[in-house]
Short mmCIF file of C-alpha atoms in Angstrom, two decimals:
data_model
loop_
_atom_site.label_atom_id
_atom_site.label_comp_id
_atom_site.label_asym_id
_atom_site.label_seq_id
_atom_site.Cartn_x
_atom_site.Cartn_y
_atom_site.Cartn_z
CA LEU A 1 26.86 -2.22 29.81
CA PRO A 2 25.04 0.10 32.22
CA VAL A 3 21.46 0.98 31.40
CA SER A 4 20.22 4.49 32.11
CA ASP A 5 17.00 5.09 34.01
CA ASP A 6 15.56 6.64 30.86
CA ASN A 7 15.93 3.40 28.92
CA ARG A 8 15.39 0.80 31.65
CA HIS A 9 11.59 1.04 31.54
CA LYS A 10 11.25 2.02 27.89
CA PRO A 11 8.99 -0.39 25.94
CA PRO A 12 10.87 -2.52 23.40
CA GLU A 13 10.83 -1.25 19.84
CA MET A 14 8.89 -3.29 17.24
CA ARG A 15 11.51 -3.57 14.50
CA ALA A 16 11.00 -4.14 10.79
CA GLU A 17 11.87 -7.27 8.88
CA LEU A 18 10.89 -8.88 5.59
CA SER A 19 8.25 -11.35 6.64
CA ALA A 20 8.01 -14.94 5.46
CA GLY A 21 4.72 -14.05 3.79
CA ALA A 22 6.34 -11.24 1.79
CA LYS A 23 9.14 -13.55 0.66
CA THR A 24 6.57 -16.11 -0.45
CA ILE A 25 4.81 -13.49 -2.57
CA LEU A 26 8.08 -12.50 -4.26
CA ASP A 27 8.88 -16.14 -5.01
CA GLU A 28 5.40 -16.73 -6.43
CA LEU A 29 5.59 -13.66 -8.68
CA ARG A 30 8.94 -14.81 -10.07
CA LEU A 31 7.42 -18.13 -11.08
CA ARG A 32 4.37 -16.48 -12.61
CA ALA A 33 6.45 -13.96 -14.56
CA LYS A 34 8.60 -16.77 -15.96
CA ASP A 35 5.47 -18.47 -17.33
CA GLY A 36 3.74 -15.22 -18.34
CA ILE A 37 0.91 -15.71 -15.86
CA SER A 38 -1.01 -12.57 -14.90
CA THR A 39 -2.04 -11.81 -11.32
CA ALA A 40 -5.27 -10.50 -9.83
CA VAL A 41 -4.25 -8.86 -6.54
CA SER A 42 -6.64 -8.66 -3.60
CA GLY A 43 -6.49 -7.88 0.08
CA LEU A 44 -9.71 -8.17 2.08
CA GLY A 45 -11.90 -7.86 -1.01
CA THR A 46 -13.50 -4.53 -0.10
CA LYS A 47 -11.91 -2.50 -2.92
CA THR A 48 -11.47 -5.04 -5.71
CA ASN A 49 -13.77 -5.99 -8.54
CA HIS A 50 -12.25 -8.78 -10.61
CA SER A 51 -15.19 -9.19 -12.98
CA ALA A 52 -13.07 -7.80 -15.84
CA ALA A 53 -10.05 -9.96 -15.02
CA PRO A 54 -8.98 -12.42 -17.73
CA ARG A 55 -9.85 -15.99 -16.95
CA ASN A 56 -6.19 -17.00 -16.79
CA ALA A 57 -5.33 -14.32 -14.20
CA ARG A 58 -4.31 -16.10 -11.01
CA PRO A 59 -5.52 -14.63 -7.69
CA LEU A 60 -2.98 -13.45 -5.14
CA GLU A 61 -4.30 -12.64 -1.67
CA LEU A 62 -2.48 -10.38 0.79
CA LYS A 63 -4.80 -10.74 3.78
CA ASN A 64 -2.23 -12.85 5.67
CA LEU A 65 0.22 -9.93 5.62
CA ASP A 66 -1.42 -8.49 8.72
CA ARG A 67 1.28 -7.48 11.21
CA ILE A 68 2.86 -4.30 12.49
CA LEU A 69 6.52 -4.67 11.54
CA GLU A 70 8.00 -1.65 13.29
CA LEU A 71 6.82 1.01 15.71
CA ASP A 72 9.30 3.85 16.00
CA ARG A 73 8.31 5.80 19.09
CA GLU A 74 11.05 8.38 18.69
CA ASN A 75 10.29 9.35 15.09
CA LEU A 76 6.53 8.77 15.42
CA THR A 77 6.23 6.31 12.54
CA VAL A 78 4.74 2.87 12.10
CA LYS A 79 5.53 0.26 9.46
CA ALA A 80 2.73 -2.25 8.88
CA GLU A 81 2.02 -4.98 6.38
CA ALA A 82 -0.44 -4.30 3.59
CA GLY A 83 -3.06 -6.84 4.65
CA ILE A 84 -3.72 -5.46 8.12
CA LYS A 85 -7.17 -3.95 8.60
CA ILE A 86 -7.22 -0.19 9.15
CA SER A 87 -9.36 -0.78 12.23
CA GLU A 88 -6.90 -3.32 13.65
CA LEU A 89 -3.92 -1.07 12.96
CA LYS A 90 -5.59 1.81 14.80
CA LYS A 91 -6.52 -0.50 17.67
CA GLN A 92 -2.96 -1.79 18.12
CA LEU A 93 -1.57 1.75 17.97
CA ARG A 94 -4.02 2.92 20.64
CA GLU A 95 -2.87 0.09 22.89
CA GLN A 96 0.68 1.41 22.54
CA GLY A 97 -0.36 5.02 23.20
CA PHE A 98 -0.43 6.29 19.62
CA SER A 99 -3.01 7.28 17.04
CA LEU A 100 -3.32 7.35 13.26
CA ALA A 101 -5.11 10.29 11.63
CA LEU A 102 -7.45 8.19 9.50
CA PRO A 103 -11.19 7.61 9.70
CA ASP A 104 -12.50 4.09 10.22
CA LEU A 105 -12.01 3.04 6.61
CA LYS A 106 -13.11 -0.42 5.58
CA GLY A 107 -10.57 -2.88 4.25
CA SER A 108 -6.83 -3.25 4.50
CA LEU A 109 -4.03 -0.72 4.66
CA GLY A 110 -2.63 -1.73 1.28
CA GLY A 111 -6.04 -1.74 -0.36
CA ASN A 112 -6.85 1.78 0.81
CA ILE A 113 -3.47 3.05 -0.39
CA ALA A 114 -3.80 1.32 -3.77
CA ALA A 115 -7.37 2.61 -4.23
CA LYS A 116 -6.66 6.02 -2.63
CA THR A 117 -10.03 5.96 -0.91
CA PHE A 118 -9.02 8.76 1.45
CA PRO A 119 -7.05 11.58 -0.27
CA GLU A 120 -5.25 12.74 2.89
CA LEU A 121 -3.73 9.28 3.25
CA ARG A 122 -1.00 10.48 0.90
CA GLY A 123 0.06 13.03 3.50
CA LEU A 124 0.64 10.28 6.05
CA LEU A 125 2.58 8.01 3.74
CA LEU A 126 6.38 8.00 4.14
CA GLY A 127 7.52 4.72 2.62
CA LEU A 128 6.47 1.60 0.76
CA ASP A 129 7.90 -1.87 0.28
CA LEU A 130 6.68 -3.27 -3.02
CA ALA A 131 6.71 -6.51 -4.97
CA MET A 132 7.16 -5.88 -8.68
CA ALA A 133 5.69 -7.92 -11.52
CA GLY A 134 8.88 -9.92 -12.08
CA GLY A 135 9.26 -10.84 -8.42
CA GLY A 136 11.77 -8.18 -7.48
CA ALA A 137 11.44 -6.03 -4.36
CA LEU A 138 11.37 -2.23 -4.45
CA VAL A 139 11.81 -0.10 -1.33
CA LEU A 140 10.73 3.55 -1.54
CA GLY A 141 10.93 6.31 1.06
CA GLY A 142 11.71 5.88 4.72
CA LYS A 143 10.99 7.36 8.14
CA THR A 144 11.56 11.04 7.40
CA ILE A 145 9.29 13.46 5.59
CA LYS A 146 12.03 14.65 3.22
CA ASN A 147 13.87 11.43 2.51
CA VAL A 148 14.44 11.89 -1.23
CA ALA A 149 15.21 14.80 -3.53
CA GLY A 150 12.95 15.44 -6.49
CA TYR A 151 9.85 13.48 -7.39
CA ASP A 152 8.06 11.66 -4.59
CA ALA A 153 7.98 8.12 -5.95
CA VAL A 154 6.08 6.82 -2.93
CA ARG A 155 2.96 8.73 -3.87
CA LEU A 156 3.11 7.34 -7.41
CA PHE A 157 1.71 4.08 -6.04
CA CYS A 158 -1.07 5.76 -4.07
CA GLY A 159 -4.10 5.18 -6.27
CA SER A 160 -2.33 2.83 -8.69
CA LEU A 161 -4.83 0.01 -8.02
CA GLY A 162 -2.07 -2.57 -7.79
CA ALA A 163 -1.20 -2.19 -11.47
CA TYR A 164 2.35 -0.85 -10.98
CA GLY A 165 3.47 -3.03 -8.09
CA ILE A 166 2.03 -4.89 -5.12
CA ILE A 167 2.22 -3.09 -1.77
CA LEU A 168 3.77 -5.37 0.84
CA SER A 169 4.07 -2.85 3.67
CA ALA A 170 3.78 0.87 4.31
CA THR A 171 5.39 3.37 6.68
CA LEU A 172 3.07 6.04 8.04
CA LYS A 173 3.24 9.06 10.33
CA ILE A 174 1.49 8.66 13.66
CA SER A 175 0.70 10.83 16.66
CA SER A 176 1.55 10.22 20.30
CA ALA A 177 -0.77 10.35 23.29
CA ASP A 178 1.00 13.46 24.63
CA GLY A 179 0.01 15.43 21.54
CA ARG A 180 3.24 15.22 19.54
CA ARG A 181 2.39 14.85 15.91
CA GLN A 182 4.10 14.58 12.56
CA ALA A 183 3.42 17.52 10.25
CA GLY A 184 0.89 16.79 7.55
CA ALA A 185 -1.03 14.16 9.47
CA ALA A 186 -4.21 16.23 9.66
CA GLY A 187 -7.02 15.54 7.25
CA ARG A 188 -10.74 15.50 6.73
CA GLN A 189 -12.28 12.62 8.62
CA ASP A 190 -14.67 11.66 5.85
CA PRO A 191 -14.68 7.95 4.99
CA GLU A 192 -17.20 8.57 2.21
CA ASN A 193 -14.79 10.85 0.33
CA ILE A 194 -14.10 8.52 -2.60
CA LEU A 195 -12.21 9.82 -5.62
CA PRO A 196 -13.70 9.47 -9.12
CA ALA A 197 -13.19 6.24 -11.03
CA PHE A 198 -9.65 5.92 -12.33
CA GLU A 199 -9.06 6.09 -16.07
CA PRO A 200 -5.38 5.90 -17.12
CA ASP A 201 -4.13 8.71 -19.32
CA ASP A 202 -0.91 8.84 -21.33
CA TYR A 203 1.12 9.67 -18.22
CA HIS A 204 -0.14 6.57 -16.40
CA ARG A 205 0.41 4.39 -19.45
CA ARG A 206 4.05 5.42 -19.67
CA ILE A 207 4.56 4.50 -16.02
CA LYS A 208 2.81 1.15 -16.56
CA LYS A 209 5.03 0.38 -19.54
CA ALA A 210 8.13 1.14 -17.49
CA LEU A 211 7.15 -0.88 -14.41
CA ASP A 212 5.06 -3.73 -15.84
CA PRO A 213 5.41 -3.80 -19.66
CA ALA A 214 3.92 -7.31 -19.91
CA ASN A 215 0.83 -6.12 -17.98
CA LEU A 216 0.95 -8.97 -15.48
CA LEU A 217 -0.47 -7.12 -12.45
CA ASN A 218 -4.24 -6.47 -12.45
CA PRO A 219 -4.10 -6.49 -16.26
CA TRP A 220 -7.72 -5.43 -16.93
CA ILE A 221 -6.99 -1.89 -15.68
CA TYR A 222 -4.72 -1.28 -18.68
CA ALA A 223 -6.38 -3.71 -21.08
CA ARG A 224 -6.23 -2.86 -24.80
CA VAL A 225 -3.68 -0.08 -24.23
CA GLU A 226 -1.23 0.11 -27.12
CA GLY A 227 2.28 -1.01 -26.22
CA ILE A 228 1.28 -2.89 -23.08
CA GLY A 229 1.21 -6.68 -23.19
CA ASN A 230 -1.42 -9.23 -22.23
CA SER A 231 -4.31 -7.36 -23.85
CA VAL A 232 -7.77 -8.49 -22.81
CA GLU A 233 -10.28 -8.61 -25.63
CA GLY A 234 -13.49 -6.78 -24.85
CA ALA A 235 -12.40 -5.57 -21.42
CA GLU A 236 -12.93 -1.97 -20.46
CA ILE A 237 -10.27 0.20 -18.90
CA ARG A 238 -11.95 0.89 -15.60
CA SER A 239 -11.39 1.23 -11.93
CA SER A 240 -12.33 -1.25 -9.25
CA LEU A 241 -13.74 1.61 -7.18
CA PRO A 242 -17.47 2.15 -6.93
CA PRO A 243 -18.93 5.32 -8.48
CA ASN A 244 -19.25 8.41 -6.32
CA PRO A 245 -22.28 8.39 -4.03
#
């Protein structure tokens, strides 16, 4: 087939796929759920504090999920795995002629979404691929700003601290070098803007019961909550985030 001049020199698209690492995580969670084994999720270790984790909670690291899966130049979106460092993601985007409207946050992409360390991150978030407690995969959102009617389920996981599901990858709005930009990408460039420590209320508990009733994912966050399994004696319901400076 003939190739137009417009497309002949166009850089190849970086297309999405379910990585081998993501498949391994799903398989591991299925085995753990079958045996009732709880999971302590961590990325690069900059947002987690597992001191309240039950002794039988098995660690699950995501730091090897560190690739850009898809760069959509036309729609100005990027899909990246949860374990990639924010700094590395921004670096790779700059090399391709794009930018991400985030400050130089420490840690991984998934960790910053799960901890909601930067409030405006929610405005950049378009989609999530998640691993659920039982080993199933859940895909939310997509490449467009208005991809679903009604409640924005993607943002439900922003600030969930890994207790609802494990973020495998995220789709974000980006900006191009020529100034084109997705609406809503602006935000305060303040990496010290940390939200208060998370304490689940009745609304959060209902969501937890629906998504992880056995409390297998980061169980100490919802420890000793009535109706949620795998209670941890003596553990406090507390966030892994540090207190406000």
